PDB file of C-alpha atoms in Angstrom:
ATOM      1  CA  MET A   1      -0.017  -0.047  -0.124  1.00 44.00           C
ATOM      2  CA  ILE A   2       2.861   2.650   0.947  1.00 48.00           C
ATOM      3  CA  SER A   3       4.743   1.556  -2.078  1.00 58.00           C
ATOM      4  CA  ARG A   4       1.546   2.380  -4.230  1.00 58.00           C
ATOM      5  CA  ILE A   5       0.875   5.757  -2.813  1.00 52.00           C
ATOM      6  CA  GLU A   6       4.627   6.412  -3.096  1.00 68.00           C
ATOM      7  CA  ARG A   7       4.401   5.906  -7.004  1.00 67.00           C
ATOM      8  CA  PHE A   8       1.116   7.745  -7.227  1.00 61.00           C
ATOM      9  CA  LEU A   9       2.873  10.889  -5.437  1.00 71.00           C
ATOM     10  CA  MET A  10       6.187  10.663  -7.123  1.00 88.00           C
ATOM     11  CA  TYR A  11       5.488   9.510 -10.521  1.00 93.00           C
ATOM     12  CA  PRO A  12       2.096  11.055 -11.550  1.00 90.00           C
ATOM     13  CA  ALA A  13       2.278   9.657 -15.216  1.00 84.00           C
ATOM     14  CA  SER A  14       0.437  11.038 -18.008  1.00 90.00           C
ATOM     15  CA  ARG A  15      -0.686   8.351 -20.307  1.00 92.00           C
ATOM     16  CA  ALA A  16      -1.451   8.360 -24.094  1.00 95.00           C
ATOM     17  CA  ALA A  17      -2.658   5.584 -26.134  1.00 92.00           C
ATOM     18  CA  ARG A  18      -0.275   6.383 -28.804  1.00 94.00           C
ATOM     19  CA  LEU A  19       2.119   9.310 -29.284  1.00 97.00           C
ATOM     20  CA  GLN A  20       3.614   9.985 -32.664  1.00 97.00           C
ATOM     21  CA  ALA A  21       6.108  12.876 -34.100  1.00 98.00           C
ATOM     22  CA  ALA A  22       3.767  13.554 -36.866  1.00 97.00           C
ATOM     23  CA  GLN A  23       1.216  14.891 -33.975  1.00 97.00           C
ATOM     24  CA  THR A  24       3.942  17.928 -33.375  1.00 97.00           C
ATOM     25  CA  GLY A  25       2.997  19.275 -36.743  1.00 96.00           C
ATOM     26  CA  LEU A  26       6.633  19.024 -37.566  1.00 96.00           C
ATOM     27  CA  PRO A  27       8.071  17.819 -40.721  1.00 95.00           C
ATOM     28  CA  SER A  28       9.763  14.413 -40.748  1.00 93.00           C
ATOM     29  CA  HIS A  29      13.286  15.946 -41.380  1.00 91.00           C
ATOM     30  CA  VAL A  30      12.753  17.826 -38.045  1.00 96.00           C
ATOM     31  CA  VAL A  31      11.486  15.187 -35.748  1.00 97.00           C
ATOM     32  CA  GLN A  32      11.156  11.554 -35.914  1.00 97.00           C
ATOM     33  CA  ASP A  33      10.023   8.682 -33.766  1.00 98.00           C
ATOM     34  CA  VAL A  34      12.691   6.453 -32.353  1.00 98.00           C
ATOM     35  CA  VAL A  35      12.605   3.337 -30.017  1.00 98.00           C
ATOM     36  CA  ALA A  36      15.432   2.194 -27.484  1.00 98.00           C
ATOM     37  CA  THR A  37      15.331  -1.104 -25.869  1.00 98.00           C
ATOM     38  CA  ALA A  38      16.179  -1.495 -22.009  1.00 97.00           C
ATOM     39  CA  ASP A  39      18.214  -4.198 -20.855  1.00 96.00           C
ATOM     40  CA  ASP A  40      15.158  -6.187 -19.230  1.00 95.00           C
ATOM     41  CA  GLY A  41      13.489  -5.927 -22.931  1.00 97.00           C
ATOM     42  CA  LEU A  42      11.234  -3.237 -22.263  1.00 97.00           C
ATOM     43  CA  HIS A  43      10.931  -0.581 -25.736  1.00 98.00           C
ATOM     44  CA  LEU A  44      10.728   2.938 -24.899  1.00 98.00           C
ATOM     45  CA  ARG A  45       9.435   5.423 -27.417  1.00 98.00           C
ATOM     46  CA  GLY A  46      11.153   8.618 -28.039  1.00 98.00           C
ATOM     47  CA  LEU A  47      11.562  11.645 -30.139  1.00 98.00           C
ATOM     48  CA  LEU A  48      14.854  12.676 -32.167  1.00 98.00           C
ATOM     49  CA  TYR A  49      14.946  16.174 -33.270  1.00 98.00           C
ATOM     50  CA  GLY A  50      17.134  17.569 -35.816  1.00 96.00           C
ATOM     51  CA  THR A  51      18.467  14.462 -37.158  1.00 92.00           C
ATOM     52  CA  GLU A  52      20.908  15.630 -39.864  1.00 90.00           C
ATOM     53  CA  ARG A  53      22.797  17.517 -36.790  1.00 93.00           C
ATOM     54  CA  CYS A  54      24.006  14.083 -35.702  1.00 91.00           C
ATOM     55  CA  THR A  55      26.256  14.198 -38.273  1.00 87.00           C
ATOM     56  CA  GLU A  56      27.465  17.385 -37.556  1.00 86.00           C
ATOM     57  CA  GLU A  57      31.032  17.393 -36.084  1.00 82.00           C
ATOM     58  CA  ALA A  58      30.491  20.681 -33.920  1.00 79.00           C
ATOM     59  CA  ALA A  59      26.549  20.032 -33.102  1.00 90.00           C
ATOM     60  CA  PRO A  60      25.973  18.936 -29.655  1.00 96.00           C
ATOM     61  CA  LEU A  61      23.205  16.242 -28.828  1.00 97.00           C
ATOM     62  CA  VAL A  62      20.949  17.162 -25.763  1.00 98.00           C
ATOM     63  CA  ILE A  63      19.731  13.960 -24.255  1.00 98.00           C
ATOM     64  CA  PHE A  64      16.564  15.492 -22.315  1.00 98.00           C
ATOM     65  CA  PHE A  65      15.445  13.901 -19.135  1.00 98.00           C
ATOM     66  CA  PRO A  66      11.883  15.584 -18.063  1.00 97.00           C
ATOM     67  CA  GLY A  67      10.491  15.990 -14.279  1.00 96.00           C
ATOM     68  CA  ASN A  68       7.869  13.732 -13.305  1.00 95.00           C
ATOM     69  CA  GLY A  69       4.566  15.186 -14.880  1.00 93.00           C
ATOM     70  CA  GLY A  70       3.435  14.845 -18.518  1.00 95.00           C
ATOM     71  CA  HIS A  71       4.748  13.372 -21.351  1.00 97.00           C
ATOM     72  CA  ARG A  72       6.776  14.054 -24.440  1.00 97.00           C
ATOM     73  CA  LEU A  73       4.960  15.875 -26.637  1.00 97.00           C
ATOM     74  CA  HIS A  74       4.287  18.211 -23.677  1.00 96.00           C
ATOM     75  CA  ARG A  75       7.910  19.253 -23.717  1.00 97.00           C
ATOM     76  CA  LEU A  76       7.609  20.405 -27.498  1.00 97.00           C
ATOM     77  CA  PRO A  77       8.746  23.911 -26.852  1.00 96.00           C
ATOM     78  CA  THR A  78      11.828  23.161 -24.763  1.00 97.00           C
ATOM     79  CA  ALA A  79      12.916  20.732 -27.869  1.00 97.00           C
ATOM     80  CA  MET A  80      12.175  23.451 -30.076  1.00 96.00           C
ATOM     81  CA  GLY A  81      14.241  25.947 -28.238  1.00 96.00           C
ATOM     82  CA  LEU A  82      17.076  23.669 -27.787  1.00 96.00           C
ATOM     83  CA  LEU A  83      16.965  23.012 -31.485  1.00 95.00           C
ATOM     84  CA  SER A  84      17.234  26.447 -32.281  1.00 93.00           C
ATOM     85  CA  LEU A  85      20.690  26.665 -30.185  1.00 94.00           C
ATOM     86  CA  GLY A  86      21.884  24.244 -32.891  1.00 93.00           C
ATOM     87  CA  CYS A  87      21.500  20.983 -31.129  1.00 96.00           C
ATOM     88  CA  ALA A  88      19.844  17.741 -31.901  1.00 97.00           C
ATOM     89  CA  VAL A  89      17.676  16.193 -29.270  1.00 98.00           C
ATOM     90  CA  LEU A  90      17.013  13.216 -28.287  1.00 98.00           C
ATOM     91  CA  HIS A  91      13.767  12.795 -25.841  1.00 98.00           C
ATOM     92  CA  PHE A  92      12.310   9.476 -24.525  1.00 98.00           C
ATOM     93  CA  ASP A  93       9.339   8.898 -22.361  1.00 98.00           C
ATOM     94  CA  TYR A  94      10.040   7.158 -19.025  1.00 98.00           C
ATOM     95  CA  ARG A  95       8.405   3.696 -18.733  1.00 97.00           C
ATOM     96  CA  GLY A  96       5.231   3.990 -17.677  1.00 96.00           C
ATOM     97  CA  TYR A  97       4.756   7.763 -19.200  1.00 97.00           C
ATOM     98  CA  GLY A  98       3.231   8.385 -22.230  1.00 97.00           C
ATOM     99  CA  ASP A  99       2.476   5.265 -24.567  1.00 97.00           C
ATOM    100  CA  ASN A 100       5.370   3.430 -22.831  1.00 98.00           C
ATOM    101  CA  PRO A 101       4.615   0.264 -21.079  1.00 97.00           C
ATOM    102  CA  GLY A 102       5.979  -0.403 -17.507  1.00 96.00           C
ATOM    103  CA  VAL A 103       5.983   0.070 -14.023  1.00 93.00           C
ATOM    104  CA  THR A 104       8.020   3.215 -12.920  1.00 94.00           C
ATOM    105  CA  SER A 105      10.655   3.283 -10.303  1.00 95.00           C
ATOM    106  CA  GLU A 106      14.095   4.615  -9.284  1.00 96.00           C
ATOM    107  CA  PRO A 107      15.922   1.590 -10.497  1.00 96.00           C
ATOM    108  CA  SER A 108      13.859   1.264 -13.605  1.00 97.00           C
ATOM    109  CA  LEU A 109      14.401   4.845 -14.739  1.00 97.00           C
ATOM    110  CA  HIS A 110      18.062   4.512 -14.332  1.00 97.00           C
ATOM    111  CA  ALA A 111      17.735   1.216 -16.786  1.00 97.00           C
ATOM    112  CA  ASP A 112      16.068   3.611 -19.060  1.00 98.00           C
ATOM    113  CA  ALA A 113      18.247   6.273 -18.962  1.00 98.00           C
ATOM    114  CA  LEU A 114      21.036   3.868 -19.672  1.00 98.00           C
ATOM    115  CA  ALA A 115      18.982   2.644 -22.360  1.00 98.00           C
ATOM    116  CA  VAL A 116      18.726   6.021 -23.891  1.00 98.00           C
ATOM    117  CA  TRP A 117      22.654   6.555 -23.553  1.00 98.00           C
ATOM    118  CA  LYS A 118      23.235   3.671 -25.626  1.00 98.00           C
ATOM    119  CA  TYR A 119      21.080   4.647 -28.083  1.00 98.00           C
ATOM    120  CA  ALA A 120      22.886   7.762 -28.517  1.00 98.00           C
ATOM    121  CA  THR A 121      26.154   6.511 -28.043  1.00 98.00           C
ATOM    122  CA  GLN A 122      25.869   3.048 -30.138  1.00 97.00           C
ATOM    123  CA  HIS A 123      23.027   3.583 -32.311  1.00 97.00           C
ATOM    124  CA  LEU A 124      23.262   7.156 -33.560  1.00 97.00           C
ATOM    125  CA  GLU A 125      27.135   6.656 -32.752  1.00 96.00           C
ATOM    126  CA  ILE A 126      27.422  10.177 -31.133  1.00 97.00           C
ATOM    127  CA  PRO A 127      30.744  10.385 -28.658  1.00 97.00           C
ATOM    128  CA  ALA A 128      30.077  10.909 -25.586  1.00 98.00           C
ATOM    129  CA  GLU A 129      32.127  14.442 -25.756  1.00 96.00           C
ATOM    130  CA  ARG A 130      29.248  15.734 -28.023  1.00 97.00           C
ATOM    131  CA  ILE A 131      26.665  14.695 -25.597  1.00 98.00           C
ATOM    132  CA  VAL A 132      24.843  17.157 -23.311  1.00 98.00           C
ATOM    133  CA  LEU A 133      22.455  15.515 -20.495  1.00 98.00           C
ATOM    134  CA  PHE A 134      19.947  18.040 -19.683  1.00 98.00           C
ATOM    135  CA  GLY A 135      17.539  17.128 -16.447  1.00 98.00           C
ATOM    136  CA  GLU A 136      14.643  18.902 -15.168  1.00 98.00           C
ATOM    137  CA  SER A 137      13.565  18.464 -11.642  1.00 97.00           C
ATOM    138  CA  LEU A 138      13.136  14.558 -11.183  1.00 97.00           C
ATOM    139  CA  GLY A 139      15.176  14.430 -14.414  1.00 98.00           C
ATOM    140  CA  GLY A 140      18.065  16.099 -12.814  1.00 98.00           C
ATOM    141  CA  ALA A 141      18.599  13.356 -10.548  1.00 98.00           C
ATOM    142  CA  VAL A 142      18.121  10.910 -13.512  1.00 98.00           C
ATOM    143  CA  ALA A 143      20.742  12.926 -15.435  1.00 98.00           C
ATOM    144  CA  THR A 144      22.898  13.009 -12.359  1.00 98.00           C
ATOM    145  CA  ARG A 145      23.262   9.340 -11.789  1.00 98.00           C
ATOM    146  CA  LEU A 146      23.470   8.697 -15.509  1.00 98.00           C
ATOM    147  CA  ALA A 147      26.701  10.988 -15.747  1.00 98.00           C
ATOM    148  CA  VAL A 148      28.464   8.939 -13.201  1.00 98.00           C
ATOM    149  CA  ARG A 149      27.404   5.637 -14.578  1.00 97.00           C
ATOM    150  CA  ALA A 150      27.341   5.760 -18.271  1.00 97.00           C
ATOM    151  CA  GLY A 151      30.988   4.518 -18.686  1.00 94.00           C
ATOM    152  CA  THR A 152      32.478   7.506 -20.708  1.00 96.00           C
ATOM    153  CA  PRO A 153      31.369  10.570 -19.013  1.00 97.00           C
ATOM    154  CA  PRO A 154      28.956  13.131 -21.251  1.00 98.00           C
ATOM    155  CA  ALA A 155      30.623  16.421 -21.870  1.00 98.00           C
ATOM    156  CA  ALA A 156      28.053  18.267 -19.985  1.00 98.00           C
ATOM    157  CA  VAL A 157      25.328  18.000 -17.259  1.00 98.00           C
ATOM    158  CA  VAL A 158      22.829  20.790 -17.289  1.00 98.00           C
ATOM    159  CA  LEU A 159      20.327  20.820 -14.484  1.00 98.00           C
ATOM    160  CA  ASN A 160      17.022  22.962 -13.803  1.00 98.00           C
ATOM    161  CA  GLY A 161      15.146  22.728 -10.254  1.00 98.00           C
ATOM    162  CA  THR A 162      16.728  19.470  -9.209  1.00 98.00           C
ATOM    163  CA  PHE A 163      16.948  18.559  -5.519  1.00 98.00           C
ATOM    164  CA  ALA A 164      19.740  17.359  -3.686  1.00 98.00           C
ATOM    165  CA  SER A 165      17.693  14.181  -2.303  1.00 97.00           C
ATOM    166  CA  MET A 166      14.260  13.069  -2.841  1.00 95.00           C
ATOM    167  CA  VAL A 167      14.171  12.174   0.745  1.00 95.00           C
ATOM    168  CA  GLU A 168      14.999  15.583   2.217  1.00 96.00           C
ATOM    169  CA  THR A 169      12.851  17.631  -0.116  1.00 95.00           C
ATOM    170  CA  ALA A 170      10.037  15.185   0.553  1.00 92.00           C
ATOM    171  CA  ALA A 171      10.715  15.352   4.312  1.00 93.00           C
ATOM    172  CA  TRP A 172      10.765  19.114   4.092  1.00 94.00           C
ATOM    173  CA  HIS A 173       7.011  18.919   2.386  1.00 91.00           C
ATOM    174  CA  TYR A 174       5.993  16.460   5.357  1.00 88.00           C
ATOM    175  CA  PRO A 175       7.766  17.229   8.528  1.00 91.00           C
ATOM    176  CA  TYR A 176       5.382  15.119  10.794  1.00 89.00           C
ATOM    177  CA  LEU A 177       5.579  11.972   8.376  1.00 86.00           C
ATOM    178  CA  PRO A 178       8.341   9.327   8.793  1.00 88.00           C
ATOM    179  CA  ILE A 179       9.519   9.978   5.417  1.00 87.00           C
ATOM    180  CA  ARG A 180      13.216   8.934   5.832  1.00 88.00           C
ATOM    181  CA  TRP A 181      12.302   5.569   7.025  1.00 89.00           C
ATOM    182  CA  VAL A 182       9.721   4.575   4.506  1.00 85.00           C
ATOM    183  CA  LEU A 183      10.349   6.150   1.251  1.00 91.00           C
ATOM    184  CA  ARG A 184      11.707   3.392  -0.891  1.00 91.00           C
ATOM    185  CA  ASP A 185      12.699   5.721  -4.037  1.00 94.00           C
ATOM    186  CA  ARG A 186      15.079   7.980  -2.461  1.00 95.00           C
ATOM    187  CA  TRP A 187      17.015   9.541  -5.330  1.00 96.00           C
ATOM    188  CA  PRO A 188      20.175  10.319  -3.198  1.00 97.00           C
ATOM    189  CA  SER A 189      21.723  12.751  -6.006  1.00 98.00           C
ATOM    190  CA  ILE A 190      23.897  14.698  -3.606  1.00 98.00           C
ATOM    191  CA  ASP A 191      25.878  11.312  -3.316  1.00 98.00           C
ATOM    192  CA  TYR A 192      26.543  10.902  -7.339  1.00 98.00           C
ATOM    193  CA  VAL A 193      27.060  14.568  -7.873  1.00 98.00           C
ATOM    194  CA  PRO A 194      30.851  14.643  -6.417  1.00 98.00           C
ATOM    195  CA  GLN A 195      31.673  12.166  -8.929  1.00 98.00           C
ATOM    196  CA  VAL A 196      30.281  13.954 -11.965  1.00 98.00           C
ATOM    197  CA  THR A 197      33.372  14.882 -13.895  1.00 98.00           C
ATOM    198  CA  SER A 198      31.336  16.792 -16.967  1.00 98.00           C
ATOM    199  CA  SER A 199      30.914  20.697 -17.051  1.00 98.00           C
ATOM    200  CA  LEU A 200      27.905  21.287 -14.909  1.00 98.00           C
ATOM    201  CA  LEU A 201      25.241  24.206 -15.140  1.00 98.00           C
ATOM    202  CA  GLN A 202      22.632  24.469 -12.863  1.00 98.00           C
ATOM    203  CA  PHE A 203      19.564  26.592 -12.903  1.00 98.00           C
ATOM    204  CA  HIS A 204      16.982  27.236  -9.874  1.00 98.00           C
ATOM    205  CA  GLY A 205      14.333  29.510  -9.261  1.00 98.00           C
ATOM    206  CA  THR A 206      14.632  31.581  -6.148  1.00 98.00           C
ATOM    207  CA  ALA A 207      10.681  31.210  -5.625  1.00 98.00           C
ATOM    208  CA  ASP A 208      10.556  27.530  -6.150  1.00 98.00           C
ATOM    209  CA  ASP A 209       8.469  26.257  -3.492  1.00 97.00           C
ATOM    210  CA  ILE A 210       8.586  22.517  -4.597  1.00 96.00           C
ATOM    211  CA  VAL A 211      12.532  21.997  -4.342  1.00 98.00           C
ATOM    212  CA  PRO A 212      13.572  25.069  -2.009  1.00 98.00           C
ATOM    213  CA  LEU A 213      16.437  26.888  -3.372  1.00 98.00           C
ATOM    214  CA  ASP A 214      18.932  25.835  -0.709  1.00 98.00           C
ATOM    215  CA  HIS A 215      18.351  22.190  -1.417  1.00 98.00           C
ATOM    216  CA  GLY A 216      19.468  23.060  -5.139  1.00 98.00           C
ATOM    217  CA  ARG A 217      22.393  25.182  -3.512  1.00 98.00           C
ATOM    218  CA  ALA A 218      23.266  21.927  -1.562  1.00 98.00           C
ATOM    219  CA  LEU A 219      23.733  19.544  -4.624  1.00 98.00           C
ATOM    220  CA  PHE A 220      25.520  22.366  -6.569  1.00 98.00           C
ATOM    221  CA  GLU A 221      27.801  22.667  -3.564  1.00 98.00           C
ATOM    222  CA  ALA A 222      28.822  18.950  -3.300  1.00 98.00           C
ATOM    223  CA  ALA A 223      29.666  18.957  -6.916  1.00 98.00           C
ATOM    224  CA  PRO A 224      33.175  19.108  -7.963  1.00 98.00           C
ATOM    225  CA  THR A 225      34.400  22.995  -8.228  1.00 98.00           C
ATOM    226  CA  HIS A 226      35.902  22.356 -11.835  1.00 97.00           C
ATOM    227  CA  CYS A 227      35.090  19.719 -14.514  1.00 97.00           C
ATOM    228  CA  ARG A 228      37.733  17.282 -15.806  1.00 96.00           C
ATOM    229  CA  ARG A 229      38.626  19.732 -18.569  1.00 94.00           C
ATOM    230  CA  GLY A 230      39.196  22.633 -15.616  1.00 96.00           C
ATOM    231  CA  GLN A 231      36.126  24.552 -16.329  1.00 95.00           C
ATOM    232  CA  PRO A 232      34.237  26.034 -13.434  1.00 97.00           C
ATOM    233  CA  LYS A 233      30.668  25.001 -12.313  1.00 98.00           C
ATOM    234  CA  SER A 234      28.005  27.453 -12.632  1.00 98.00           C
ATOM    235  CA  PHE A 235      24.950  28.161 -10.438  1.00 98.00           C
ATOM    236  CA  VAL A 236      22.178  30.525 -11.952  1.00 98.00           C
ATOM    237  CA  PRO A 237      19.354  31.854  -9.397  1.00 98.00           C
ATOM    238  CA  LEU A 238      16.355  32.985 -11.594  1.00 98.00           C
ATOM    239  CA  ASP A 239      15.226  35.647  -9.542  1.00 98.00           C
ATOM    240  CA  GLY A 240      11.223  35.419  -8.856  1.00 98.00           C
ATOM    241  CA  TYR A 241      10.717  32.096 -10.599  1.00 98.00           C
ATOM    242  CA  GLY A 242       9.070  28.893  -9.359  1.00 98.00           C
ATOM    243  CA  HIS A 243       9.598  25.350  -9.939  1.00 98.00           C
ATOM    244  CA  ASN A 244       7.376  25.273 -13.024  1.00 96.00           C
ATOM    245  CA  ASN A 245       7.354  28.426 -14.789  1.00 97.00           C
ATOM    246  CA  ILE A 246      11.296  28.317 -16.041  1.00 97.00           C
ATOM    247  CA  THR A 247      11.041  28.022 -19.744  1.00 96.00           C
ATOM    248  CA  LEU A 248      14.031  27.430 -22.257  1.00 97.00           C
ATOM    249  CA  ALA A 249      13.738  31.047 -23.138  1.00 96.00           C
ATOM    250  CA  THR A 250      14.446  32.124 -19.629  1.00 97.00           C
ATOM    251  CA  MET A 251      17.643  29.712 -19.336  1.00 98.00           C
ATOM    252  CA  ARG A 252      18.533  30.170 -23.244  1.00 96.00           C
ATOM    253  CA  PRO A 253      21.200  33.319 -22.547  1.00 96.00           C
ATOM    254  CA  GLU A 254      23.223  31.453 -20.017  1.00 97.00           C
ATOM    255  CA  LEU A 255      22.978  28.192 -21.902  1.00 97.00           C
ATOM    256  CA  SER A 256      23.923  29.607 -24.934  1.00 95.00           C
ATOM    257  CA  ARG A 257      27.005  30.988 -23.148  1.00 95.00           C
ATOM    258  CA  PHE A 258      27.825  27.780 -21.461  1.00 97.00           C
ATOM    259  CA  LEU A 259      27.824  25.767 -24.836  1.00 96.00           C
ATOM    260  CA  MET A 260      30.118  28.081 -26.465  1.00 94.00           C
ATOM    261  CA  ARG A 261      32.329  28.050 -23.243  1.00 94.00           C
ATOM    262  CA  ILE A 262      32.729  24.480 -23.240  1.00 94.00           C
ATOM    263  CA  GLY A 263      33.466  24.327 -27.053  1.00 92.00           C
ATOM    264  CA  LEU A 264      29.975  22.682 -27.951  1.00 91.00           C
ATOM    265  CA  ALA A 265      28.257  25.722 -29.788  1.00 75.00           C
ATOM    266  CA  GLY A 266      26.897  24.602 -33.242  1.00 58.00           C
ATOM    267  CA  ASP A 267      27.546  26.497 -36.272  1.00 57.00           C
ATOM    268  CA  ARG A 268      23.841  27.979 -35.876  1.00 59.00           C
ATOM    269  CA  LEU A 269      24.553  29.144 -32.499  1.00 59.00           C
ATOM    270  CA  GLN A 270      27.764  30.388 -33.713  1.00 52.00           C
ATOM    271  CA  GLU A 271      26.481  32.426 -36.227  1.00 53.00           C
ATOM    272  CA  ALA A 272      23.788  33.844 -34.123  1.00 49.00           C
ATOM    273  CA  SER A 273      25.937  35.071 -31.684  1.00 48.00           C
ATOM    274  CA  ASP A 274      28.197  36.853 -33.986  1.00 45.00           C
ATOM    275  CA  GLY A 275      28.258  40.453 -33.567  1.00 39.00           C
ATOM    276  CA  GLN A 276      26.034  40.359 -30.227  1.00 44.00           C
ATOM    277  CA  GLN A 277      27.326  40.072 -26.568  1.00 36.00           C
ATOM    278  CA  LEU A 278      25.209  37.623 -24.864  1.00 35.00           C
ATOM    279  CA  ARG A 279      24.173  39.031 -21.387  1.00 34.00           C
ATOM    280  CA  SER A 280      26.016  37.328 -18.789  1.00 32.00           C
ATOM    281  CA  GLY A 281      23.109  37.338 -16.233  1.00 32.00           C
ATOM    282  CA  CYS A 282      23.812  36.313 -12.715  1.00 31.00           C
ATOM    283  CA  VAL A 283      25.954  33.372 -12.958  1.00 29.00           C
ATOM    284  CA  SER A 284      28.146  32.322  -9.969  1.00 27.00           C
ATOM    285  CA  ASP A 285      31.077  30.597 -11.090  1.00 26.00           C
ATOM    286  CA  LEU A 286      33.165  28.850  -8.399  1.00 28.00           C
TER     287      LEU A 286
END
């Protein structure tokens, strides 16, 4: 009973009978349906945006891990925003979400993330140094663990509104319940992030009442100060923003700057920025 309640609260999956690329209204050369297979044999459906960019030497591939609500068609604005930065975008629904079968849990989401990573690196043949893991909220926990467990680390990890530990954030919401003793899916990102050697960019709304700002900062502070290539980590507090109203457009200036700084600016982003000074915003480089 407790595990059922936990899954209902933690993974309020949006289901759909069938989701297809054609439903985006975009032409097939912009977005296509893709399928990855997890180690347990479960097939995961997703979308690949900007297929032709996978063969561009300078273009990054963003693997997008969403939060715990909605399905992949709901993230179309985010995908299009990343596409406008010159990135290819790979976005799979988790098992139990959208039109994907299966039961959602912490171990199964990690298995899904590994399946998506294998699809990107083996099927699409994208080298790890061109891959950016982008996770929002729960997806940030998925991305953080994958960055450590993928084998070859990705070039970068971008987090938005991500908690340090699901247990601590849940206990903050329900201080009178024995959360620390009964929660099965604990998502201890703060235990994984010290091992992340990729470039790190983290966003967090200062008015976030789902994952408090200090929970996000705790995660950031536990990460190494510099990545394996010597670049400093960056934390971007977004003044006045909450948990669910940070759009790609809000993050775009800092994300553009970040991609250029780590050498993953595709030709389209570089051309768009020529002659322009991207605003620096309020970035704290440590």
